CSV table of C-alpha atoms in Angstrom, one decimal:
chain,number,residue,atom,x,y,z
A,1,MET,CA,15.6,-22.0,-40.7
A,2,ASP,CA,12.6,-20.9,-38.7
A,3,LYS,CA,9.8,-19.9,-41.1
A,4,ARG,CA,7.3,-18.7,-38.6
A,5,ARG,CA,6.3,-15.1,-38.8
A,6,LYS,CA,8.6,-13.1,-36.6
A,7,PRO,CA,6.7,-10.7,-34.3
A,8,ASN,CA,7.5,-7.1,-34.9
A,9,PRO,CA,9.6,-5.3,-32.4
A,10,ALA,CA,6.7,-3.6,-30.7
A,11,GLU,CA,4.8,-6.9,-30.3
A,12,ARG,CA,8.0,-8.5,-29.0
A,13,ARG,CA,8.5,-5.8,-26.4
A,14,ARG,CA,4.9,-6.1,-25.3
A,15,ASP,CA,5.2,-9.8,-24.9
A,16,LEU,CA,8.4,-9.6,-22.9
A,17,CYS,CA,6.9,-7.0,-20.6
A,18,ASP,CA,3.8,-9.1,-20.1
A,19,ALA,CA,6.1,-12.0,-19.1
A,20,ALA,CA,8.0,-9.7,-16.7
A,21,ILE,CA,4.7,-8.6,-15.1
A,22,HIS,CA,3.8,-12.3,-14.5
A,23,LEU,CA,7.2,-12.9,-12.9
A,24,LEU,CA,7.0,-9.8,-10.7
A,25,ALA,CA,3.5,-10.7,-9.5
A,26,HIS,CA,4.3,-14.3,-8.7
A,27,ASP,CA,8.0,-14.4,-7.7
A,28,GLY,CA,8.6,-10.7,-6.7
A,29,ALA,CA,11.5,-8.4,-7.8
A,30,LYS,CA,14.0,-11.0,-6.8
A,31,GLY,CA,12.4,-13.5,-9.2
A,32,LEU,CA,12.9,-11.2,-12.2
A,33,SER,CA,15.9,-11.7,-14.5
A,34,HIS,CA,16.4,-11.2,-18.2
A,35,LEU,CA,16.8,-15.0,-18.7
A,36,LYS,CA,13.7,-15.8,-16.7
A,37,VAL,CA,11.7,-13.4,-18.9
A,38,ASP,CA,13.1,-15.2,-22.0
A,39,ARG,CA,12.0,-18.6,-20.6
A,40,ARG,CA,8.6,-17.3,-19.5
A,41,ALA,CA,7.9,-15.6,-22.9
A,42,GLY,CA,9.2,-18.7,-24.8
A,43,VAL,CA,11.8,-16.8,-26.8
A,44,PRO,CA,15.5,-17.6,-27.4
A,45,ASP,CA,17.8,-16.9,-24.5
A,46,GLY,CA,19.2,-13.4,-24.9
A,47,THR,CA,16.1,-11.9,-26.5
A,48,THR,CA,15.2,-9.8,-23.4
A,49,SER,CA,18.8,-8.6,-23.1
A,50,PHE,CA,18.7,-7.6,-26.7
A,51,TYR,CA,15.6,-5.4,-26.2
A,52,PHE,CA,16.4,-4.2,-22.7
A,53,ARG,CA,20.1,-3.9,-22.0
A,54,THR,CA,19.9,-3.2,-18.3
A,55,ARG,CA,17.6,-4.3,-15.4
A,56,SER,CA,16.5,-0.6,-15.1
A,57,ALA,CA,15.6,-0.5,-18.8
A,58,LEU,CA,13.5,-3.6,-18.4
A,59,LEU,CA,11.7,-2.2,-15.3
A,60,ARG,CA,11.0,1.1,-17.0
A,61,ALA,CA,9.5,-0.7,-20.0
A,62,VAL,CA,7.3,-2.8,-17.6
A,63,ALA,CA,6.2,0.4,-15.8
A,64,GLU,CA,5.2,1.9,-19.2
A,65,ARG,CA,3.4,-1.3,-20.2
A,66,LEU,CA,1.5,-1.3,-16.9
A,67,ALA,CA,0.6,2.4,-17.3
A,68,GLU,CA,-0.7,1.7,-20.8
A,69,LEU,CA,-2.9,-1.2,-19.7
A,70,ASP,CA,-4.2,0.6,-16.6
A,71,LEU,CA,-5.0,3.8,-18.3
A,72,ALA,CA,-6.7,2.1,-21.2
A,73,THR,CA,-9.0,0.4,-18.6
A,74,LEU,CA,-9.6,3.7,-16.7
A,75,GLN,CA,-10.1,5.7,-19.8
A,76,SER,CA,-12.8,3.4,-20.9
A,77,VAL,CA,-14.6,4.2,-17.7
A,78,ALA,CA,-14.3,7.9,-18.1
A,79,ASP,CA,-15.4,7.7,-21.8
A,80,ASP,CA,-18.4,5.7,-20.9
A,81,GLY,CA,-19.4,8.0,-18.0
A,82,SER,CA,-19.1,11.2,-20.1
A,83,THR,CA,-21.3,10.0,-22.9
A,84,ALA,CA,-24.2,7.7,-22.3
A,85,ARG,CA,-24.7,7.7,-18.6
A,86,PRO,CA,-23.4,10.8,-16.8
A,87,HIS,CA,-24.9,9.7,-13.5
A,88,GLN,CA,-24.6,5.9,-13.5
A,89,PRO,CA,-26.6,3.5,-11.5
A,90,SER,CA,-24.8,1.4,-9.0
A,91,PRO,CA,-22.4,-0.3,-9.4
A,92,SER,CA,-20.4,2.5,-11.0
A,93,ARG,CA,-17.8,1.5,-13.5
A,94,LEU,CA,-15.1,3.1,-11.3
A,95,SER,CA,-15.9,0.6,-8.6
A,96,GLN,CA,-16.1,-2.2,-11.2
A,97,VAL,CA,-12.6,-1.4,-12.3
A,98,VAL,CA,-11.2,-1.3,-8.8
A,99,ILE,CA,-12.8,-4.7,-7.9
A,100,GLN,CA,-11.5,-6.1,-11.1
A,101,ALA,CA,-8.0,-4.9,-10.2
A,102,GLY,CA,-8.3,-7.1,-7.1
A,103,THR,CA,-9.3,-10.2,-9.1
A,104,GLU,CA,-7.1,-12.3,-11.5
A,105,PRO,CA,-6.0,-11.8,-14.2
A,106,GLN,CA,-5.7,-8.1,-13.3
A,107,LEU,CA,-4.6,-8.8,-9.7
A,108,SER,CA,-1.2,-9.8,-11.2
A,109,ARG,CA,-0.8,-6.3,-12.6
A,110,THR,CA,-1.7,-4.8,-9.2
A,111,LYS,CA,0.9,-6.9,-7.5
A,112,ALA,CA,3.5,-6.2,-10.2
A,113,ARG,CA,2.9,-2.4,-9.7
A,114,TYR,CA,3.6,-2.7,-6.0
A,115,GLU,CA,6.9,-4.5,-6.7
A,116,LEU,CA,7.9,-1.8,-9.2
A,117,THR,CA,7.0,0.9,-6.7
A,118,MET,CA,9.3,-0.5,-4.1
A,119,GLN,CA,12.1,-0.7,-6.7
A,120,ALA,CA,11.4,2.9,-7.7
A,121,ALA,CA,12.6,4.2,-4.4
A,122,ARG,CA,16.1,3.5,-5.6
A,123,ASP,CA,15.6,4.2,-9.3
A,124,PRO,CA,14.7,7.8,-10.1
A,125,ALA,CA,14.0,7.1,-13.8
A,126,LEU,CA,11.6,4.4,-12.9
A,127,ALA,CA,10.0,6.6,-10.3
A,128,ALA,CA,9.4,9.3,-12.9
A,129,ILE,CA,7.5,6.9,-15.1
A,130,LEU,CA,5.4,5.6,-12.2
A,131,GLN,CA,4.7,9.2,-11.1
A,132,GLN,CA,3.5,10.1,-14.6
A,133,ALA,CA,1.1,7.2,-14.4
A,134,THR,CA,0.0,8.2,-10.9
A,135,ASP,CA,-0.6,11.8,-12.0
A,136,ALA,CA,-2.7,10.6,-15.0
A,137,PHE,CA,-4.6,8.2,-12.9
A,138,THR,CA,-5.3,10.9,-10.3
A,139,LYS,CA,-6.6,13.3,-13.0
A,140,LEU,CA,-8.9,10.7,-14.5
A,141,HIS,CA,-10.1,9.5,-11.1
A,142,ARG,CA,-11.1,13.1,-10.3
A,143,GLU,CA,-13.0,13.5,-13.6
A,144,ILE,CA,-14.9,10.3,-13.0
A,145,LEU,CA,-15.7,11.3,-9.4
A,146,VAL,CA,-17.2,14.6,-10.7
A,147,GLN,CA,-19.2,12.7,-13.3
A,148,LEU,CA,-20.5,10.2,-10.9
A,149,MET,CA,-21.7,12.7,-8.3
A,150,PRO,CA,-25.0,14.5,-8.6
A,151,ARG,CA,-24.2,18.2,-9.3
A,152,GLY,CA,-20.5,17.2,-9.3
A,153,GLY,CA,-19.8,20.0,-11.8
A,154,GLU,CA,-21.0,22.6,-9.3
A,155,LEU,CA,-18.5,21.6,-6.5
A,156,GLU,CA,-15.7,23.9,-5.5
A,157,PRO,CA,-12.3,22.8,-6.9
A,158,ALA,CA,-10.9,22.5,-3.4
A,159,VAL,CA,-13.8,20.2,-2.4
A,160,VAL,CA,-13.2,18.0,-5.5
A,161,GLU,CA,-9.6,17.9,-4.6
A,162,ASP,CA,-10.4,16.6,-1.1
A,163,LEU,CA,-12.9,14.1,-2.4
A,164,SER,CA,-10.4,12.9,-4.9
A,165,ASN,CA,-7.5,12.7,-2.5
A,166,ILE,CA,-9.4,10.9,0.2
A,167,THR,CA,-11.2,8.4,-2.0
A,168,LEU,CA,-8.1,7.7,-4.0
A,169,THR,CA,-6.1,7.1,-0.7
A,170,PHE,CA,-8.9,4.7,0.4
A,171,ILE,CA,-8.6,2.9,-3.0
A,172,ASN,CA,-4.8,2.7,-2.6
A,173,GLY,CA,-5.3,1.0,0.7
A,174,LEU,CA,-7.9,-1.3,-0.6
A,175,LEU,CA,-5.8,-2.4,-3.6
A,176,LEU,CA,-2.8,-3.0,-1.2
A,177,ARG,CA,-5.1,-5.3,0.9
A,178,PHE,CA,-6.3,-7.0,-2.3
A,179,ALA,CA,-2.7,-7.6,-3.4
A,180,HIS,CA,-2.1,-9.3,-0.1
A,181,GLY,CA,-5.1,-11.6,-0.4
A,182,ASP,CA,-7.2,-9.6,2.1
A,183,ARG,CA,-10.5,-8.9,0.4
A,184,ILE,CA,-12.5,-6.8,2.9
A,185,ILE,CA,-15.1,-6.4,0.1
A,186,ASP,CA,-16.0,-8.4,-2.9
A,187,SER,CA,-18.5,-6.5,-5.0
A,188,PRO,CA,-18.5,-3.1,-6.8
A,189,GLU,CA,-21.8,-2.4,-5.1
A,190,GLN,CA,-20.1,-2.6,-1.7
A,191,LEU,CA,-17.4,-0.2,-3.0
A,192,ASP,CA,-20.0,2.2,-4.3
A,193,GLY,CA,-21.6,2.2,-0.9
A,194,ILE,CA,-18.3,3.0,0.8
A,195,LEU,CA,-17.2,5.7,-1.6
A,196,THR,CA,-20.6,7.3,-1.3
A,197,ALA,CA,-20.4,7.2,2.5
A,198,ILE,CA,-16.9,8.7,2.5
A,199,SER,CA,-17.9,11.4,0.0
A,200,THR,CA,-21.0,12.2,1.9
A,201,GLY,CA,-19.0,12.6,5.1
A,202,VAL,CA,-16.4,14.8,3.4
A,203,LEU,CA,-19.0,17.1,1.9
A,204,LYS,CA,-20.8,17.3,5.2
A,205,SER,CA,-17.6,18.1,7.1
A,206,SER,CA,-16.0,20.4,4.6
A,207,GLY,CA,-18.0,22.5,2.3
A,208,LYS,CA,-14.9,24.5,1.3
A,209,GLY,CA,-12.2,21.9,1.0
A,210,GLY,CA,-8.9,22.1,2.8
A,211,LEU,CA,-9.0,18.6,4.5
A,212,THR,CA,-6.0,17.6,2.4
A,213,ARG,CA,-3.0,19.5,1.1
A,214,THR,CA,-4.0,21.3,-2.0
A,215,GLY,CA,-3.0,24.2,-4.3
A,216,ASN,CA,0.7,24.8,-4.5
A,217,ALA,CA,1.7,21.3,-3.6
A,218,PRO,CA,0.0,19.0,-6.1
A,219,VAL,CA,-0.8,15.5,-4.9
A,220,GLY,CA,1.9,13.1,-6.0
A,221,ARG,CA,4.7,15.7,-6.0
A,222,ARG,CA,7.5,14.4,-3.9
A,223,ARG,CA,8.6,16.8,-1.3
A,224,ALA,CA,11.0,16.8,1.7
A,225,VAL,CA,9.5,15.2,4.8
A,226,ALA,CA,8.7,17.9,7.3
A,227,SER,CA,10.6,17.5,10.5
A,228,GLY,CA,8.8,16.9,13.8
B,1,MET,CA,40.9,-10.2,24.1
B,2,ASP,CA,38.1,-7.8,23.8
B,3,LYS,CA,37.2,-6.7,27.4
B,4,ARG,CA,34.1,-4.6,26.5
B,5,ARG,CA,30.9,-5.9,28.0
B,6,LYS,CA,29.3,-8.3,25.6
B,7,PRO,CA,25.6,-7.5,24.9
B,8,ASN,CA,23.3,-10.3,26.0
B,9,PRO,CA,21.8,-12.3,23.2
B,10,ALA,CA,18.4,-10.6,23.4
B,11,GLU,CA,20.1,-7.1,23.0
B,12,ARG,CA,22.2,-8.5,20.2
B,13,ARG,CA,19.2,-9.8,18.3
B,14,ARG,CA,17.4,-6.5,18.8
B,15,ASP,CA,20.4,-4.5,17.5
B,16,LEU,CA,20.7,-6.8,14.5
B,17,CYS,CA,17.0,-6.5,13.7
B,18,ASP,CA,17.2,-2.7,14.0
B,19,ALA,CA,20.2,-2.7,11.5
B,20,ALA,CA,18.1,-4.9,9.2
B,21,ILE,CA,15.2,-2.5,9.4
B,22,HIS,CA,17.5,0.3,8.3
B,23,LEU,CA,18.8,-1.7,5.4
B,24,LEU,CA,15.3,-2.8,4.2
B,25,ALA,CA,14.0,0.8,4.4
B,26,HIS,CA,17.0,2.4,2.6
B,27,ASP,CA,18.2,-0.3,0.2
B,28,GLY,CA,15.1,-2.6,-0.2
B,29,ALA,CA,14.9,-6.4,0.1
B,30,LYS,CA,17.7,-6.8,-2.4
B,31,GLY,CA,20.0,-4.7,-0.2
B,32,LEU,CA,19.6,-7.0,2.7
B,33,SER,CA,22.1,-9.7,3.5
B,34,HIS,CA,23.5,-11.2,6.6
B,35,LEU,CA,26.9,-9.6,6.0
B,36,LYS,CA,25.4,-6.2,5.4
B,37,VAL,CA,23.6,-6.5,8.7
B,38,ASP,CA,26.9,-7.3,10.4
B,39,ARG,CA,28.6,-4.2,8.9
B,40,ARG,CA,25.6,-1.9,9.6
B,41,ALA,CA,25.4,-3.1,13.2
B,42,GLY,CA,29.2,-2.8,13.6
B,43,VAL,CA,29.6,-6.4,14.7
B,44,PRO,CA,32.1,-9.1,13.5
B,45,ASP,CA,31.4,-10.7,10.2
B,46,GLY,CA,29.3,-13.9,10.8
B,47,THR,CA,27.4,-12.6,13.8
B,48,THR,CA,24.1,-12.3,12.0
B,49,SER,CA,24.5,-15.7,10.5
B,50,PHE,CA,25.1,-17.1,14.0
B,51,TYR,CA,21.9,-15.7,15.3
B,52,PHE,CA,19.8,-16.1,12.2
B,53,ARG,CA,20.8,-19.1,10.1
B,54,THR,CA,18.7,-18.4,7.1
B,55,ARG,CA,17.3,-15.4,5.3
B,56,SER,CA,13.8,-16.4,6.2
B,57,ALA,CA,14.8,-16.6,9.9
B,58,LEU,CA,16.3,-13.1,9.7
B,59,LEU,CA,13.1,-11.7,8.0
B,60,ARG,CA,10.9,-13.4,10.6
B,61,ALA,CA,12.9,-11.9,13.4
B,62,VAL,CA,12.6,-8.4,11.8
B,63,ALA,CA,8.9,-8.9,11.5
B,64,GLU,CA,8.6,-9.7,15.2
B,65,ARG,CA,10.8,-6.7,16.1
B,66,LEU,CA,8.6,-4.4,14.0
B,67,ALA,CA,5.5,-5.8,15.5
B,68,GLU,CA,7.0,-5.2,19.0
B,69,LEU,CA,7.9,-1.6,18.2
B,70,ASP,CA,4.6,-0.8,16.5
B,71,LEU,CA,2.3,-2.4,19.1
B,72,ALA,CA,4.2,-0.6,21.9
B,73,THR,CA,3.5,2.7,20.2
B,74,LEU,CA,-0.2,1.8,19.5
B,75,GLN,CA,-0.7,0.3,23.0
B,76,SER,CA,0.4,3.5,24.6
B,77,VAL,CA,-2.3,5.3,22.6
B,78,ALA,CA,-5.0,2.9,23.7
B,79,ASP,CA,-3.9,3.0,27.3
B,80,ASP,CA,-3.9,6.8,27.3
B,81,GLY,CA,-7.3,7.0,25.7
B,82,SER,CA,-8.9,4.6,28.2
B,83,THR,CA,-7.8,6.3,31.3
B,84,ALA,CA,-7.4,10.1,31.5
B,85,ARG,CA,-9.2,11.3,28.4
B,86,PRO,CA,-11.8,9.0,27.0
B,87,HIS,CA,-12.9,11.5,24.4
B,88,GLN,CA,-9.7,13.3,23.5
B,89,PRO,CA,-9.4,16.8,22.0
B,90,SER,CA,-8.0,17.1,18.5
B,91,PRO,CA,-5.4,16.0,17.6
B,92,SER,CA,-6.2,12.4,18.7
B,93,ARG,CA,-3.2,10.3,19.6
B,94,LEU,CA,-4.2,7.8,17.0
B,95,SER,CA,-3.7,10.5,14.3
B,96,GLN,CA,-0.4,11.5,16.0
B,97,VAL,CA,0.8,8.0,15.7
B,98,VAL,CA,-0.1,7.7,12.1
B,99,ILE,CA,1.5,11.0,11.2
B,100,GLN,CA,4.6,10.0,13.1
B,101,ALA,CA,4.7,6.8,11.1
B,102,GLY,CA,5.1,8.9,8.0
B,103,THR,CA,8.0,10.9,9.5
B,104,GLU,CA,11.5,9.8,10.3
B,105,PRO,CA,12.8,8.0,12.2
B,106,GLN,CA,9.5,5.9,12.2
B,107,LEU,CA,9.1,6.3,8.4
B,108,SER,CA,11.9,3.7,8.0
B,109,ARG,CA,9.9,1.2,10.0
B,110,THR,CA,6.9,1.9,7.7
B,111,LYS,CA,9.1,1.3,4.6
B,112,ALA,CA,10.7,-1.8,6.0
B,113,ARG,CA,7.2,-3.2,6.8
B,114,TYR,CA,6.2,-2.8,3.1
B,115,GLU,CA,9.3,-4.6,2.0
B,116,LEU,CA,8.6,-7.5,4.4
B,117,THR,CA,5.0,-7.6,3.3
B,118,MET,CA,6.1,-8.1,-0.4
B,119,GLN,CA,8.5,-10.9,0.7
B,120,ALA,CA,5.7,-12.5,2.7
B,121,ALA,CA,3.8,-13.4,-0.4
B,122,ARG,CA,6.4,-16.1,-0.9
B,123,ASP,CA,7.2,-17.0,2.7
B,124,PRO,CA,4.2,-18.4,4.6
B,125,ALA,CA,6.0,-18.4,8.0
B,126,LEU,CA,6.8,-14.7,7.6
B,127,ALA,CA,3.2,-14.0,6.4
B,128,ALA,CA,1.9,-15.7,9.6
B,129,ILE,CA,3.9,-13.3,11.8
B,130,LEU,CA,2.8,-10.3,9.8
B,131,GLN,CA,-0.8,-11.5,9.9
B,132,GLN,CA,-0.6,-11.8,13.7
B,133,ALA,CA,0.6,-8.2,13.9
B,134,THR,CA,-2.1,-7.0,11.5
B,135,ASP,CA,-4.8,-8.7,13.6
B,136,ALA,CA,-3.5,-7.2,16.8
B,137,PHE,CA,-3.2,-3.8,15.2
B,138,THR,CA,-6.8,-4.1,13.8
B,139,LYS,CA,-8.1,-5.0,17.3
B,140,LEU,CA,-6.4,-2.1,19.0
B,141,HIS,CA,-7.4,0.3,16.2
B,142,ARG,CA,-11.0,-0.7,16.8
B,143,GLU,CA,-10.7,-0.1,20.5
B,144,ILE,CA,-9.2,3.3,20.0
B,145,LEU,CA,-11.9,4.2,17.5
B,146,VAL,CA,-14.6,3.4,19.9
B,147,GLN,CA,-12.9,5.3,22.7
B,148,LEU,CA,-12.5,8.4,20.4
B,149,MET,CA,-16.0,8.6,19.3
B,150,PRO,CA,-18.8,10.2,21.3
B,151,ARG,CA,-21.1,7.3,22.5
B,152,GLY,CA,-18.7,4.9,20.7
B,153,GLY,CA,-19.6,2.2,23.3
B,154,GLU,CA,-23.3,2.3,22.1
B,155,LEU,CA,-22.5,1.5,18.5
B,156,GLU,CA,-23.6,-1.8,16.9
B,157,PRO,CA,-20.7,-4.2,16.5
B,158,ALA,CA,-21.3,-4.3,12.7
B,159,VAL,CA,-21.1,-0.5,12.5
B,160,VAL,CA,-17.9,-0.5,14.5
B,161,GLU,CA,-16.6,-3.2,12.2
B,162,ASP,CA,-17.4,-1.0,9.2
B,163,LEU,CA,-15.8,2.1,10.7
B,164,SER,CA,-12.7,0.2,11.7
B,165,ASN,CA,-12.3,-1.5,8.3
B,166,ILE,CA,-12.9,1.6,6.3
B,167,THR,CA,-10.7,4.0,8.4
B,168,LEU,CA,-8.0,1.4,8.6
B,169,THR,CA,-8.0,0.9,4.9
B,170,PHE,CA,-7.7,4.7,4.5
B,171,ILE,CA,-4.7,4.7,6.9
B,172,ASN,CA,-3.1,1.8,4.9
B,173,GLY,CA,-3.3,3.9,1.8
B,174,LEU,CA,-2.1,7.0,3.6
B,175,LEU,CA,1.0,5.1,5.0
B,176,LEU,CA,1.7,3.7,1.6
B,177,ARG,CA,1.7,7.2,0.1
B,178,PHE,CA,3.9,8.4,3.0
B,179,ALA,CA,6.3,5.5,2.3
B,180,HIS,CA,6.7,6.8,-1.3
B,181,GLY,CA,7.3,10.4,-0.1
B,182,ASP,CA,3.8,11.5,-1.1
B,183,ARG,CA,2.5,13.5,1.9
B,184,ILE,CA,-1.1,14.4,1.1
B,185,ILE,CA,-1.4,15.7,4.7
B,186,ASP,CA,1.1,16.9,7.2
B,187,SER,CA,-0.6,17.2,10.5
B,188,PRO,CA,-2.6,15.0,13.0
B,189,GLU,CA,-5.3,17.7,13.0
B,190,GLN,CA,-5.8,17.1,9.3
B,191,LEU,CA,-6.0,13.4,9.8
B,192,ASP,CA,-8.5,13.8,12.6
B,193,GLY,CA,-10.6,15.9,10.3
B,194,ILE,CA,-10.5,13.3,7.6
B,195,LEU,CA,-11.2,10.3,9.9
B,196,THR,CA,-14.1,12.3,11.4
B,197,ALA,CA,-15.5,13.1,8.0
B,198,ILE,CA,-15.2,9.4,6.9
B,199,SER,CA,-16.8,8.2,10.1
B,200,THR,CA,-19.6,10.7,9.9
B,201,GLY,CA,-20.4,9.5,6.4
B,202,VAL,CA,-20.3,5.9,7.3
B,203,LEU,CA,-22.6,6.4,10.2
B,204,LYS,CA,-25.0,8.4,8.1
B,205,SER,CA,-25.0,5.9,5.3
B,206,SER,CA,-25.1,2.7,7.3
B,207,GLY,CA,-26.8,2.6,10.7
B,208,LYS,CA,-26.6,-1.1,10.7
B,209,GLY,CA,-23.2,-1.9,9.3
B,210,GLY,CA,-22.7,-4.3,6.4
B,211,LEU,CA,-20.7,-1.9,4.2
B,212,THR,CA,-17.7,-4.2,4.4
B,213,ARG,CA,-17.4,-8.0,4.8
B,214,THR,CA,-18.0,-8.9,8.5
B,215,GLY,CA,-18.9,-11.8,10.7
B,216,ASN,CA,-17.8,-15.2,9.4
B,217,ALA,CA,-14.9,-13.8,7.4
B,218,PRO,CA,-12.7,-11.8,9.8
B,219,VAL,CA,-10.7,-8.9,8.3
B,220,GLY,CA,-7.2,-10.0,7.6
B,221,ARG,CA,-8.1,-13.7,7.0
B,222,ARG,CA,-6.6,-14.7,3.7
B,223,ARG,CA,-9.2,-16.4,1.5
B,224,ALA,CA,-9.4,-17.6,-2.1
B,225,VAL,CA,-10.1,-14.8,-4.5
B,226,ALA,CA,-13.6,-15.1,-5.9
B,227,SER,CA,-13.7,-15.7,-9.6
B,228,GLY,CA,-15.2,-13.3,-12.0
């Protein structure tokens, strides 16, 4: 009989999800199967099927694991900013986190997230989990932005909404390029410069907000595509 | 015998690619097969396999078809801008094109492109075709930007490079959000306002360029990820 300590169920689930993240990042959604997760995690065949009966259940667990990892990283930035250094010197930790997300080992998480997002278009339960993570990320991103900007606390909510929407959309595009090996910038200092430039332009152009959709239609809420 | 006019091979290939784009957009990469393309295009079983022997050949043809459709759209914007109205009123046709890309029927092309891009990570020949399209798009985007900006022709190349990189990355992020049903803006006027705000900020922050990687490492060139 095997006398090694058996990992507890929570550890086992986490290890299986981490193996699935690796597979998604390197082989894509088509390269993910319960058996391949078993082999990658070095556990007996059938283990992943025992913990996650269906493919959708496995994908949902992976989405939750990714959200847990990403939010832990982002939360550490918010915590740091809110205590010791409200207005941080360059490079900001926000930019450090984004640049890290484009560099291994975190780049695999970034790639896996895009694979999941594509799957989510056809899996409402998975989409709901990813949307929760997006909403939480959006909220934290906004808090960090306000902390990072001089007199950020005095900005109109609509302006903060614009700044948040626009910089987050830029970061989405940047991470997508990183995921495809296209590193248009390398350093957090460069990203700070760009985010500052964008924010400066948004503040100059729109003292009252309204550049992006705000108010009754929260960012991230899925809505019917307007015709025309 | 069937007496209807047979489409010529070029038309047939185009129809098959258009059916494949629909399948990729609605069912994802896993929903694409030669037989499903036959059924979607309403042609005899085996037709798609006759024209495209392998899955990779089919995906490459779809990438070429998407590039053809997208560049035709974008080229019409550049042509228009360079002749009748060098400095166009709002909304710019660039913004109109981007907003259209987030609205059906063009939204399907946007979604299909993301599916192909994910596949390209594991298919170098496909990646090369998509990269060609990206490079062409980047070049045209830069030309349009210069046309749209007052005194755009007098800007330093490094500044144009920054403006192009940063606005294109924002547009990448915007289209990704559109593909997931997340419409943070609805109108080309809104997009014009945002692109103007971003450009204003970039010009104010960086009169000499250098916010993004330029020069020896062209945008879009895949390079090894820097460690650390």
